[in-house]
XYZ file of C-alpha atoms in Angstrom:
368
model
C 53.174 11.050 36.753
C 51.133 13.911 38.101
C 54.010 16.353 37.564
C 54.372 15.236 33.902
C 50.611 15.756 33.371
C 50.875 19.239 34.879
C 53.799 20.047 32.618
C 51.882 18.842 29.584
C 48.827 20.878 30.568
C 50.912 24.011 31.151
C 52.650 23.412 27.833
C 49.309 22.964 26.035
C 47.935 26.126 27.646
C 50.960 28.208 26.723
C 50.980 26.754 23.224
C 47.294 27.606 22.737
C 48.021 31.187 23.854
C 50.922 31.514 21.414
C 48.819 29.965 18.630
C 46.036 32.471 19.306
C 48.542 35.341 19.191
C 50.032 34.177 15.905
C 46.590 33.700 14.321
C 45.466 37.105 15.549
C 48.558 38.703 14.044
C 47.881 36.970 10.754
C 44.214 38.027 10.783
C 45.112 41.621 11.589
C 47.720 41.587 8.857
C 45.159 40.343 6.320
C 42.660 43.021 7.397
C 45.270 45.772 7.261
C 46.476 44.558 3.874
C 42.917 44.628 2.623
C 42.481 48.244 3.817
C 45.811 49.374 2.299
C 44.890 47.737 -1.029
C 41.579 49.638 -0.946
C 43.424 52.951 -0.333
C 43.479 53.955 -4.051
C 39.729 53.452 -4.178
C 39.299 55.507 -1.018
C 41.228 58.446 -2.537
C 38.969 58.607 -5.593
C 36.392 61.365 -6.054
C 38.668 63.856 -4.176
C 38.523 61.859 -0.961
C 34.738 61.622 -0.687
C 35.024 58.428 1.332
C 37.648 59.912 3.658
C 35.291 62.768 4.533
C 32.953 60.248 6.207
C 35.592 59.090 8.701
C 38.321 61.823 9.054
C 38.504 65.569 9.661
C 39.815 67.945 7.015
C 43.435 68.194 8.248
C 43.843 64.385 8.418
C 42.366 64.072 4.922
C 44.893 66.596 3.610
C 47.726 64.717 5.348
C 46.654 61.394 3.799
C 46.308 62.864 0.344
C 49.692 64.675 0.459
C 51.466 61.566 1.712
C 49.993 59.534 -1.112
C 51.079 62.175 -3.629
C 54.624 62.042 -2.241
C 54.620 58.279 -2.613
C 53.538 58.599 -6.219
C 56.279 61.167 -6.955
C 59.087 59.031 -5.492
C 59.125 56.995 -8.728
C 59.914 60.056 -10.814
C 62.042 62.185 -8.393
C 65.093 61.312 -6.331
C 65.133 64.446 -4.175
C 62.709 63.102 -1.560
C 64.147 61.975 1.796
C 63.295 58.275 2.064
C 63.429 58.084 5.862
C 61.079 61.028 6.303
C 58.748 59.642 3.668
C 58.686 56.279 5.394
C 57.821 57.927 8.655
C 54.971 59.822 7.016
C 53.728 56.629 5.344
C 53.770 54.842 8.705
C 51.841 57.676 10.306
C 49.346 57.654 7.440
C 48.869 53.890 7.698
C 48.411 54.062 11.446
C 45.938 56.871 10.957
C 43.946 54.879 8.380
C 44.024 51.706 10.429
C 42.958 53.494 13.607
C 39.361 53.801 12.371
C 37.572 50.419 12.548
C 34.582 51.755 10.652
C 36.766 52.412 7.644
C 37.934 48.794 7.680
C 34.377 47.535 7.812
C 33.441 49.839 4.958
C 36.329 48.571 2.840
C 35.436 44.930 3.448
C 31.772 45.382 2.635
C 31.884 47.989 -0.163
C 35.296 48.084 -1.823
C 36.728 44.554 -1.689
C 34.756 43.440 -4.727
C 36.241 46.318 -6.765
C 39.864 45.296 -6.189
C 42.064 44.129 -9.039
C 42.354 40.372 -9.728
C 45.923 40.405 -8.387
C 44.760 41.980 -5.134
C 41.937 39.474 -4.753
C 44.374 36.630 -5.397
C 46.775 38.039 -2.798
C 44.025 38.286 -0.177
C 42.841 34.758 -0.946
C 46.388 33.414 -0.683
C 46.888 35.191 2.661
C 43.685 33.682 3.940
C 44.753 30.239 2.830
C 48.112 30.845 4.517
C 46.327 31.719 7.738
C 44.197 28.551 7.563
C 47.255 26.432 6.798
C 49.263 27.964 9.647
C 46.285 27.458 12.006
C 46.005 23.821 11.124
C 49.740 23.325 11.347
C 50.088 25.085 14.724
C 47.308 23.035 16.251
C 49.267 19.796 15.648
C 51.281 19.032 18.781
C 54.502 16.988 18.699
C 52.605 14.080 20.215
C 49.991 14.279 17.467
C 52.727 14.521 14.858
C 54.382 11.429 16.276
C 51.058 9.606 16.153
C 50.620 10.648 12.538
C 54.118 9.406 11.705
C 53.325 6.086 13.390
C 50.072 5.837 11.406
C 51.960 6.676 8.207
C 54.492 3.926 8.946
C 51.662 1.497 9.568
C 50.066 2.512 6.319
C 53.377 2.070 4.535
C 53.776 -1.448 5.936
C 50.162 -2.161 5.042
C 50.880 -0.903 1.522
C 53.854 -3.247 1.230
C 51.710 -6.171 2.364
C 48.992 -5.143 -0.079
C 51.505 -5.089 -2.901
C 52.621 -8.592 -2.057
C 48.992 -9.693 -1.923
C 48.396 -8.026 -5.282
C 51.376 -9.848 -6.792
C 50.112 -13.138 -5.400
C 46.608 -12.532 -6.715
C 48.042 -11.420 -10.073
C 49.923 -14.694 -10.363
C 46.789 -16.588 -9.436
C 44.801 -14.553 -11.937
C 47.313 -15.317 -14.711
C 47.025 -18.970 -13.912
C 43.232 -18.749 -14.038
C 43.470 -16.841 -17.333
C 45.646 -19.606 -18.811
C 43.242 -22.301 -17.647
C 40.334 -20.259 -18.988
C 42.028 -19.859 -22.356
C 42.582 -23.597 -22.526
C 38.956 -24.206 -21.640
C 37.896 -21.668 -24.289
C 40.044 -23.505 -26.865
C 38.254 -26.723 -25.966
C 34.938 -24.969 -26.287
C 35.981 -23.681 -29.713
C 36.765 -27.241 -30.835
C 33.393 -28.364 -29.513
C 31.679 -25.487 -31.295
C 33.471 -26.379 -34.527
C 32.259 -29.968 -34.303
C 28.748 -28.777 -33.504
C 28.839 -26.448 -36.524
C 29.813 -29.413 -38.738
C 26.891 -31.403 -37.297
C 24.572 -28.456 -37.892
C 25.748 -28.212 -41.503
C 25.120 -31.890 -42.017
C 21.682 -31.714 -40.394
C 20.835 -28.595 -42.480
C 21.693 -30.497 -45.654
C 19.518 -33.408 -44.550
C 16.694 -31.000 -43.757
C 17.022 -29.359 -47.136
C 16.793 -32.726 -48.895
C 13.850 -33.712 -46.721
C 12.041 -30.435 -47.461
C 12.623 -30.887 -51.193
C 11.217 -34.405 -51.032
C 8.203 -33.215 -49.073
C 7.605 -30.420 -51.562
C 7.620 -32.912 -54.455
C 5.189 -35.128 -52.543
C 3.038 -32.116 -51.778
C 2.932 -31.090 -55.456
C 1.786 -34.579 -56.424
C -0.817 -34.526 -53.669
C -2.031 -31.098 -54.792
C -2.389 -32.305 -58.408
C -4.390 -35.319 -57.257
C -6.532 -33.092 -54.986
C -7.274 -30.704 -57.864
C -8.510 -33.550 -60.022
C -10.523 -34.953 -57.157
C -12.031 -31.511 -56.448
C -13.054 -31.125 -60.079
C -14.834 -34.467 -59.927
C -16.553 -33.508 -56.683
C -17.530 -30.155 -58.187
C -19.362 -31.913 -61.009
C -21.149 -34.106 -58.468
C -22.128 -31.058 -56.419
C -23.472 -29.244 -59.464
C -25.617 -32.231 -60.272
C -26.792 -32.377 -56.666
C -27.564 -28.646 -56.802
C -29.773 -29.112 -59.854
C -31.635 -31.919 -58.139
C -32.038 -29.822 -55.014
C -33.395 -26.923 -57.091
C -35.996 -29.242 -58.641
C -37.009 -30.570 -55.228
C -37.244 -26.998 -53.931
C -39.672 -26.025 -56.688
C -41.826 -29.064 -56.000
C -41.839 -28.337 -52.260
C -42.650 -24.698 -52.942
C -45.756 -25.653 -54.872
C -46.790 -28.000 -52.073
C -46.197 -25.306 -49.451
C -48.285 -22.797 -51.387
C -51.206 -25.250 -51.552
C -50.877 -26.042 -47.817
C -50.695 -22.300 -47.053
C -54.077 -21.772 -48.754
C -55.588 -24.532 -46.641
C -54.047 -23.047 -43.473
C -55.414 -19.595 -44.316
C -58.937 -21.051 -44.647
C -58.534 -22.826 -41.283
C -57.215 -19.661 -39.727
C -60.252 -17.661 -40.920
C -62.574 -20.298 -39.482
C -60.742 -20.290 -36.148
C -60.782 -16.503 -35.968
C -64.561 -16.498 -36.569
C -65.014 -19.011 -33.784
C -62.766 -16.941 -31.538
C -64.827 -13.785 -32.196
C -68.008 -15.640 -31.255
C -66.369 -16.939 -28.102
C -65.156 -13.460 -27.169
C -68.638 -12.014 -27.644
C -70.098 -14.725 -25.464
C -67.349 -14.077 -22.921
C -68.217 -10.370 -22.824
C -71.894 -11.172 -22.234
C -71.102 -13.738 -19.498
C -68.572 -11.478 -17.810
C -71.169 -8.676 -17.625
C -73.612 -10.976 -15.852
C -70.848 -12.270 -13.592
C -69.854 -8.733 -12.743
C -73.434 -7.851 -11.744
C -73.572 -11.003 -9.590
C -70.225 -10.040 -8.040
C -71.534 -6.629 -7.098
C -74.616 -8.146 -5.480
C -72.461 -10.624 -3.568
C -70.108 -7.821 -2.528
C -73.046 -5.798 -1.169
C -74.403 -8.796 0.746
C -70.896 -9.481 2.044
C -70.553 -5.924 3.329
C -73.930 -6.192 5.044
C -73.031 -9.487 6.705
C -69.682 -8.001 7.652
C -71.450 -5.153 9.461
C -73.696 -7.666 11.221
C -70.646 -9.711 12.177
C -68.996 -6.613 13.665
C -72.141 -5.828 15.658
C -72.339 -9.411 16.930
C -68.642 -9.317 17.818
C -69.238 -6.150 19.836
C -72.121 -7.806 21.686
C -70.041 -10.903 22.264
C -67.204 -8.783 23.698
C -69.668 -7.117 26.087
C -71.069 -10.484 27.250
C -67.679 -12.168 27.457
C -66.803 -10.517 30.838
C -70.037 -11.654 32.422
C -69.610 -15.104 30.914
C -66.145 -15.445 32.353
C -67.291 -14.459 35.876
C -70.217 -16.927 35.686
C -67.946 -19.713 34.524
C -65.547 -18.977 37.420
C -68.431 -19.166 39.886
C -69.624 -22.426 38.269
C -66.153 -23.874 38.457
C -65.844 -22.874 42.164
C -69.223 -24.410 42.944
C -68.420 -27.617 41.104
C -65.081 -27.841 42.867
C -66.786 -27.466 46.259
C -69.295 -30.179 45.316
C -66.533 -32.454 44.192
C -64.488 -31.873 47.318
C -67.577 -32.595 49.477
C -68.254 -35.796 47.593
C -64.606 -36.773 47.858
C -64.614 -36.085 51.615
C -67.750 -38.198 52.036
C -66.147 -41.064 50.077
C -63.028 -40.832 52.182
C -65.066 -40.886 55.365
C -66.982 -43.977 54.240
C -63.764 -45.750 53.279
C -62.223 -44.865 56.614
C -65.348 -46.076 58.477
C -65.312 -49.343 56.618
C -61.618 -49.831 57.424
C -62.282 -49.057 61.087
C -65.248 -51.474 61.155
C -63.169 -54.161 59.456
C -60.308 -53.726 61.914
C -62.730 -53.637 64.869
C -64.468 -56.842 63.709
C -61.127 -58.512 63.303
C -60.165 -57.382 66.782
C -63.413 -58.734 68.254
C -62.949 -62.016 66.445
C -59.395 -62.301 67.759
C -60.538 -61.454 71.278
C -63.325 -64.025 71.175
C -61.011 -66.672 69.799
C -58.559 -65.998 72.579
C -61.306 -66.241 75.184
C -62.476 -69.595 73.864
C -58.950 -71.010 74.054
C -58.718 -69.936 77.723
C -61.904 -71.677 78.664
C -60.864 -74.943 77.010
C -57.668 -74.984 78.981
C -59.387 -74.583 82.265
C -61.751 -77.458 81.497
C -58.875 -79.828 80.765
C -57.326 -79.108 84.113
């Protein structure tokens, strides 16, 4: 297994080397072809471009060789083998300068004829195609064949599936057409019903229009009668309006007289108010002055009170302390009296008990 892997690796390495060589040859061929196709452009202007890259003797050699090539079409005296040798030398000389190749690719390639451009493009496509083809190993090609076979089998299965689905689709189409035919019959019956209903509606509308015309005629007559009544009512209302207008004019005169009387009374009241308000204002000023005076006195008294408050507080504290001492002394005296009374009571009880006990002892001795 290891030996087979080594053989495969060595084969792949050698194949990659050979592929690189072939691709390099193709690339060099394309570059050289491009330079040779640019040679007519290089020779223009008496070899001005050649003077940049070659000395004078080489330029003369290139120009003479090109002239010989151009004369071979018209003359048969030229030795073909010698001419071919000179052409090969000229080509080698032109291709030996890399700068000339770069100059041709950058400056002169765009000026080539359409046929030359097509040739170069085809050569480049050939190089790409050969590169892609050479990079496919036999193993990869076998894998591709296997994949193609699988795709072919899959295609066959897909065709069978398509046929089956087509048959199913045809069946569905037939069923759908039958269903559509049934729908058409239903639509036809519905259209007949609609036609019948439309006729009924037309008759009903005609009947309603006749009824409406009769109703309109009756309404017109009724409106004319009501119009006469309204005109009579309008005349009566106009008469009542004139009567009320006279009454309102008379009442307006009375109201104007009352208004004049009220305005006179109001003027008198306002005059009296002005007099009273003047007196009240004078009284207010006097009261304000007295208030300010009392306010100043109050501030003075408050200041004196604040000054005496400290002394008052200290005196009250002393009084409170004195009263507390007096109270505590009285309380102590009361407690002492209560305690003395309790002691006297207990002592009297003790004496009474002792005396009673002594009397009992004496009585016992007498009995014996």
